[in-house]
Amino acid sequence: MATAMSQSKSPNPPPLSELRRDIDRIDEAMHRLLMERGEIIEALIAAKRAQETGSSFRPAREADMMRRLVERHHGLLPLDTVESMWRVIISTFTFVQAPFCVHADLSAGDALVRDSARFHFGFTVPFVAHMGAASVVAAVSASKGDLGLVPAFGMPGAGAWWDALEFDSAPKIIARLPFVDRADHPAGLPVFVVSRAASDAMAREVEVWSIRVSGWNARAAKEIGEMAEVIAVPDQAFDGAGLLVSVLPGNGVATITDALIRAGGSVRATALVGTHARRYSVTRGGEARGERLR
């Protein structure tokens, strides 16, 4: 039996009434599948209580889901729309499993950060505004499973907010949003997600290190900037800088510290403060470019 889609490409497309019936049928099927997903989530909640501990947020799984979504997507529906729909579905069902809040640092701009939060987590998850990354980290640290959103670039006067993530019991950077990079992304502000996640749920493709260095200089900034993403803020205690360095696969933190020493710096301390998935990039037309970028 020919579908309305195949018929629509023929010289004699089906009547509008038939096409609208097909849309109603698909809408009903989509709703039934969402309800079925909810039933599975109920069973998952019971299974996790018996078999698993830790946060319901699974950063490695979510990054993989979004990549697979992009790779299979085609057709008239814009990628922005389908990505947003999936993010709302994923985040809402995660919230149903274990309620949480999203704390966000608005110092980079209220609208940009809110767009990122709502695009990636929807409107069901409560949103809590903060002015400063340190306040976000403190709120997440005091919670059981909340998430924090902090711009993934240095804000003037923000200080080395990541120092608070160095302790074993502290939350960590568990993701970098958006999961899928593209030039015209509707919520393209790069942000780190700070939270506590189960060890087996973490994406470990990129390591994020806190590095304290004295003798920070332009040469050091240039050398390690070619190997990794770096946020640097003045560190008066060491007459240098506090660095947040996202170390790409194949480099390793030793490569970064060796480069700092060659450039005349002195590394005072290093601490792993998180991990996240590699950035995945698509073309403006929505096609995956293949190689995942940093």
Tab-separated table of C-alpha atoms in Angstrom:
chain	number	residue	atom	x	y	z
A	1	MET	CA	0.000	0.000	0.000
A	2	ALA	CA	1.448	3.354	-1.026
A	3	THR	CA	1.909	5.897	1.728
A	4	ALA	CA	0.778	9.516	1.532
A	5	MET	CA	4.474	10.487	1.359
A	6	SER	CA	5.107	8.432	-1.756
A	7	GLN	CA	1.827	9.559	-3.282
A	8	SER	CA	2.667	13.205	-2.639
A	9	LYS	CA	5.646	12.842	-4.988
A	10	SER	CA	3.480	11.426	-7.778
A	11	PRO	CA	1.826	13.528	-10.514
A	12	ASN	CA	-1.528	13.036	-8.744
A	13	PRO	CA	-1.088	13.760	-5.020
A	14	PRO	CA	-3.768	12.506	-2.597
A	15	PRO	CA	-6.576	14.778	-1.404
A	16	LEU	CA	-5.896	17.169	1.447
A	17	SER	CA	-8.373	15.338	3.657
A	18	GLU	CA	-6.366	12.114	3.286
A	19	LEU	CA	-3.089	13.874	4.078
A	20	ARG	CA	-4.623	15.416	7.183
A	21	ARG	CA	-5.882	12.012	8.321
A	22	ASP	CA	-2.318	10.710	7.935
A	23	ILE	CA	-1.015	13.585	10.072
A	24	ASP	CA	-3.615	12.822	12.770
A	25	ARG	CA	-2.623	9.135	12.672
A	26	ILE	CA	1.066	9.980	13.061
A	27	ASP	CA	0.366	12.480	15.863
A	28	GLU	CA	-1.607	9.839	17.766
A	29	ALA	CA	1.160	7.269	17.239
A	30	MET	CA	3.785	9.724	18.510
A	31	HIS	CA	1.703	10.440	21.611
A	32	ARG	CA	1.209	6.734	22.279
A	33	LEU	CA	4.959	6.146	21.943
A	34	LEU	CA	5.676	8.931	24.436
A	35	MET	CA	3.229	7.378	26.895
A	36	GLU	CA	4.868	4.003	26.312
A	37	ARG	CA	8.240	5.632	27.019
A	38	GLY	CA	6.768	6.906	30.267
A	39	GLU	CA	5.721	3.379	31.245
A	40	ILE	CA	9.271	2.164	30.593
A	41	ILE	CA	10.628	5.027	32.702
A	42	GLU	CA	8.398	3.884	35.568
A	43	ALA	CA	9.924	0.418	35.316
A	44	LEU	CA	13.391	1.999	35.062
A	45	ILE	CA	12.823	3.946	38.273
A	46	ALA	CA	11.983	0.725	40.113
A	47	ALA	CA	15.005	-1.077	38.609
A	48	LYS	CA	17.397	1.755	39.504
A	49	ARG	CA	16.227	1.709	43.110
A	50	ALA	CA	17.199	-1.939	43.286
A	51	GLN	CA	20.297	-1.999	41.081
A	52	GLU	CA	21.849	1.448	40.659
A	53	THR	CA	22.788	4.529	42.640
A	54	GLY	CA	23.775	8.034	41.603
A	55	SER	CA	22.314	10.789	39.479
A	56	SER	CA	19.716	10.127	36.788
A	57	PHE	CA	21.665	12.446	34.494
A	58	ARG	CA	23.742	10.306	32.099
A	59	PRO	CA	26.025	12.677	30.155
A	60	ALA	CA	27.752	10.008	28.036
A	61	ARG	CA	24.456	8.439	26.996
A	62	GLU	CA	22.876	11.812	26.233
A	63	ALA	CA	25.802	12.919	24.064
A	64	ASP	CA	25.614	9.620	22.157
A	65	MET	CA	21.842	9.938	21.712
A	66	MET	CA	22.176	13.438	20.259
A	67	ARG	CA	24.927	12.357	17.864
A	68	ARG	CA	22.849	9.449	16.597
A	69	LEU	CA	19.875	11.783	16.207
A	70	VAL	CA	21.895	14.100	13.955
A	71	GLU	CA	23.347	11.248	11.925
A	72	ARG	CA	19.954	9.744	11.059
A	73	HIS	CA	18.045	13.004	10.587
A	74	HIS	CA	16.971	14.150	7.127
A	75	GLY	CA	14.027	15.774	5.450
A	76	LEU	CA	11.934	18.916	5.808
A	77	LEU	CA	11.917	19.177	9.611
A	78	PRO	CA	14.736	21.538	10.744
A	79	LEU	CA	17.468	19.990	12.872
A	80	ASP	CA	16.968	22.787	15.446
A	81	THR	CA	13.392	21.625	16.001
A	82	VAL	CA	14.087	17.918	16.266
A	83	GLU	CA	17.070	18.495	18.584
A	84	SER	CA	15.001	20.742	20.858
A	85	MET	CA	12.133	18.218	20.935
A	86	TRP	CA	14.471	15.388	21.909
A	87	ARG	CA	16.208	17.495	24.543
A	88	VAL	CA	12.846	18.316	26.168
A	89	ILE	CA	11.805	14.659	26.068
A	90	ILE	CA	15.093	13.442	27.558
A	91	SER	CA	15.297	16.136	30.237
A	92	THR	CA	11.650	15.859	31.267
A	93	PHE	CA	11.834	12.112	31.706
A	94	THR	CA	15.087	12.551	33.653
A	95	PHE	CA	13.292	15.058	35.881
A	96	VAL	CA	10.439	12.571	36.391
A	97	GLN	CA	12.957	9.962	37.545
A	98	ALA	CA	14.620	12.305	40.051
A	99	PRO	CA	13.504	15.971	40.297
A	100	PHE	CA	16.305	18.530	39.968
A	101	CYS	CA	16.837	22.250	39.355
A	102	VAL	CA	19.034	23.994	36.818
A	103	HIS	CA	21.154	26.748	38.395
A	104	ALA	CA	22.551	29.175	35.833
A	105	ASP	CA	25.168	31.918	35.873
A	106	LEU	CA	23.584	34.878	34.078
A	107	SER	CA	26.708	37.049	34.083
A	108	ALA	CA	27.257	36.287	30.362
A	109	GLY	CA	23.795	37.617	29.529
A	110	ASP	CA	20.350	36.688	30.781
A	111	ALA	CA	18.771	35.870	27.408
A	112	LEU	CA	21.648	33.738	26.105
A	113	VAL	CA	21.864	31.566	29.212
A	114	ARG	CA	18.098	31.191	29.551
A	115	ASP	CA	17.895	30.157	25.889
A	116	SER	CA	20.493	27.461	26.526
A	117	ALA	CA	18.748	26.227	29.671
A	118	ARG	CA	15.290	26.083	28.102
A	119	PHE	CA	16.523	24.546	24.834
A	120	HIS	CA	18.410	21.762	26.613
A	121	PHE	CA	16.191	21.184	29.664
A	122	GLY	CA	12.743	22.520	28.748
A	123	PHE	CA	10.288	24.367	30.978
A	124	THR	CA	9.352	21.562	33.374
A	125	VAL	CA	12.744	21.632	35.109
A	126	PRO	CA	12.900	24.588	37.567
A	127	PHE	CA	15.349	27.355	36.604
A	128	VAL	CA	17.292	29.223	39.304
A	129	ALA	CA	19.189	32.383	38.305
A	130	HIS	CA	22.560	33.377	39.791
A	131	MET	CA	24.993	36.205	39.143
A	132	GLY	CA	28.353	34.490	39.114
A	133	ALA	CA	29.766	31.015	38.581
A	134	ALA	CA	30.828	30.643	42.217
A	135	SER	CA	27.226	31.011	43.357
A	136	VAL	CA	26.123	28.318	40.899
A	137	VAL	CA	28.800	25.898	42.115
A	138	ALA	CA	27.849	26.553	45.751
A	139	ALA	CA	24.170	25.832	45.033
A	140	VAL	CA	24.963	22.626	43.178
A	141	SER	CA	27.364	21.539	45.936
A	142	ALA	CA	24.610	21.948	48.523
A	143	SER	CA	22.101	19.934	46.470
A	144	LYS	CA	21.632	16.228	45.881
A	145	GLY	CA	21.324	16.175	42.090
A	146	ASP	CA	20.933	19.703	40.705
A	147	LEU	CA	22.744	20.902	37.586
A	148	GLY	CA	24.706	24.119	37.149
A	149	LEU	CA	25.302	25.995	33.894
A	150	VAL	CA	28.452	28.121	33.684
A	151	PRO	CA	29.706	29.853	30.502
A	152	ALA	CA	32.628	27.922	29.020
A	153	PHE	CA	34.804	31.026	28.678
A	154	GLY	CA	36.345	33.452	31.123
A	155	MET	CA	34.171	36.250	32.493
A	156	PRO	CA	35.974	39.395	33.740
A	157	GLY	CA	36.234	39.339	37.522
A	158	ALA	CA	34.793	35.823	37.829
A	159	GLY	CA	37.932	34.346	39.365
A	160	ALA	CA	38.918	30.694	39.264
A	161	TRP	CA	35.464	29.366	40.179
A	162	TRP	CA	36.589	25.831	39.283
A	163	ASP	CA	38.845	25.687	42.371
A	164	ALA	CA	35.743	24.577	44.288
A	165	LEU	CA	35.547	21.453	42.103
A	166	GLU	CA	38.985	20.143	43.098
A	167	PHE	CA	37.869	18.259	46.208
A	168	ASP	CA	36.894	14.582	45.908
A	169	SER	CA	33.437	15.227	47.343
A	170	ALA	CA	32.770	18.259	45.114
A	171	PRO	CA	30.625	18.211	41.969
A	172	LYS	CA	32.453	18.125	38.649
A	173	ILE	CA	32.090	19.370	35.094
A	174	ILE	CA	30.109	16.559	33.471
A	175	ALA	CA	29.129	18.006	30.082
A	176	ARG	CA	29.671	20.822	27.638
A	177	LEU	CA	26.640	22.219	25.803
A	178	PRO	CA	25.466	22.283	23.150
A	179	PHE	CA	26.053	18.602	22.469
A	180	VAL	CA	25.910	19.388	18.727
A	181	ASP	CA	27.815	22.441	17.445
A	182	ARG	CA	26.780	24.405	14.378
A	183	ALA	CA	27.161	27.999	13.285
A	184	ASP	CA	23.444	28.841	13.471
A	185	HIS	CA	22.519	26.930	16.641
A	186	PRO	CA	19.551	28.637	18.368
A	187	ALA	CA	21.123	27.989	21.791
A	188	GLY	CA	24.764	28.000	20.811
A	189	LEU	CA	26.270	29.653	23.908
A	190	PRO	CA	29.035	27.269	25.082
A	191	VAL	CA	28.394	26.288	28.695
A	192	PHE	CA	29.773	23.743	31.137
A	193	VAL	CA	27.336	21.576	33.095
A	194	VAL	CA	28.414	21.132	36.714
A	195	SER	CA	26.863	18.351	38.788
A	196	ARG	CA	27.381	14.987	40.413
A	197	ALA	CA	26.994	12.018	38.102
A	198	ALA	CA	27.584	8.321	38.599
A	199	SER	CA	31.103	7.332	37.580
A	200	ASP	CA	29.867	4.904	34.940
A	201	ALA	CA	27.656	7.625	33.415
A	202	MET	CA	30.451	10.081	32.674
A	203	ALA	CA	31.659	10.956	29.172
A	204	ARG	CA	35.460	10.854	29.332
A	205	GLU	CA	36.561	11.967	25.873
A	206	VAL	CA	37.821	15.346	27.141
A	207	GLU	CA	39.424	15.881	30.546
A	208	VAL	CA	39.052	19.246	32.270
A	209	TRP	CA	41.936	20.221	34.554
A	210	SER	CA	42.488	22.982	37.059
A	211	ILE	CA	46.107	24.103	36.784
A	212	ARG	CA	47.792	26.742	38.936
A	213	VAL	CA	50.864	28.236	37.365
A	214	SER	CA	53.312	31.007	38.196
A	215	GLY	CA	55.177	32.830	35.460
A	216	TRP	CA	52.139	32.884	33.170
A	217	ASN	CA	53.081	34.723	29.971
A	218	ALA	CA	52.080	35.295	26.364
A	219	ARG	CA	54.278	32.490	25.077
A	220	ALA	CA	52.711	29.978	27.457
A	221	ALA	CA	49.225	31.126	26.503
A	222	LYS	CA	50.014	30.700	22.803
A	223	GLU	CA	51.601	27.267	23.161
A	224	ILE	CA	48.899	25.593	25.207
A	225	GLY	CA	46.158	27.483	23.374
A	226	GLU	CA	47.105	25.527	20.267
A	227	MET	CA	46.640	22.230	22.126
A	228	ALA	CA	43.576	22.817	24.281
A	229	GLU	CA	40.759	25.163	25.227
A	230	VAL	CA	41.948	27.342	28.096
A	231	ILE	CA	40.353	29.791	30.504
A	232	ALA	CA	42.927	31.831	32.436
A	233	VAL	CA	42.349	34.187	35.364
A	234	PRO	CA	44.921	36.033	37.531
A	235	ASP	CA	46.076	34.114	40.585
A	236	GLN	CA	47.695	36.509	43.021
A	237	ALA	CA	48.708	33.727	45.405
A	238	PHE	CA	51.170	32.309	42.863
A	239	ASP	CA	51.935	35.527	40.982
A	240	GLY	CA	50.572	33.834	37.890
A	241	ALA	CA	47.252	32.407	36.778
A	242	GLY	CA	44.616	29.835	37.522
A	243	LEU	CA	43.832	27.823	34.394
A	244	LEU	CA	40.869	25.700	33.392
A	245	VAL	CA	42.157	23.503	30.584
A	246	SER	CA	40.083	21.124	28.457
A	247	VAL	CA	42.586	18.457	27.406
A	248	LEU	CA	41.820	16.718	24.143
A	249	PRO	CA	42.362	12.999	23.560
A	250	GLY	CA	45.966	12.276	22.625
A	251	ASN	CA	47.410	15.202	24.539
A	252	GLY	CA	47.150	14.459	28.254
A	253	VAL	CA	47.724	16.896	31.078
A	254	ALA	CA	51.473	16.121	31.097
A	255	THR	CA	51.718	17.529	27.565
A	256	ILE	CA	50.138	20.765	28.804
A	257	THR	CA	52.311	21.087	31.908
A	258	ASP	CA	55.473	20.339	29.902
A	259	ALA	CA	54.553	23.126	27.481
A	260	LEU	CA	53.999	25.546	30.370
A	261	ILE	CA	57.424	24.731	31.802
A	262	ARG	CA	59.120	25.120	28.402
A	263	ALA	CA	57.516	28.548	28.126
A	264	GLY	CA	59.055	29.650	31.411
A	265	GLY	CA	56.183	28.880	33.757
A	266	SER	CA	56.169	26.884	36.982
A	267	VAL	CA	53.274	24.501	37.605
A	268	ARG	CA	52.206	24.676	41.245
A	269	ALA	CA	49.221	22.318	41.282
A	270	THR	CA	46.968	20.284	39.009
A	271	ALA	CA	43.579	18.703	39.698
A	272	LEU	CA	41.082	16.909	37.494
A	273	VAL	CA	37.774	18.791	37.826
A	274	GLY	CA	35.653	17.052	35.220
A	275	THR	CA	35.266	15.294	31.905
A	276	HIS	CA	32.903	15.660	28.974
A	277	ALA	CA	32.204	14.441	25.451
A	278	ARG	CA	34.050	15.836	22.462
A	279	ARG	CA	32.217	18.514	20.520
A	280	TYR	CA	30.294	17.178	17.553
A	281	SER	CA	29.912	19.513	14.590
A	282	VAL	CA	27.498	19.600	11.670
A	283	THR	CA	27.327	21.784	8.583
A	284	ARG	CA	24.860	24.616	8.195
A	285	GLY	CA	22.653	22.269	6.190
A	286	GLY	CA	22.477	19.789	9.047
A	287	GLU	CA	24.863	17.150	7.730
A	288	ALA	CA	27.362	15.646	10.170
A	289	ARG	CA	30.923	16.501	9.164
A	290	GLY	CA	32.169	13.196	10.544
A	291	GLU	CA	35.133	14.124	12.713
A	292	ARG	CA	34.092	15.372	16.123
A	293	LEU	CA	35.767	18.617	16.978
A	294	ARG	CA	37.142	19.660	20.325
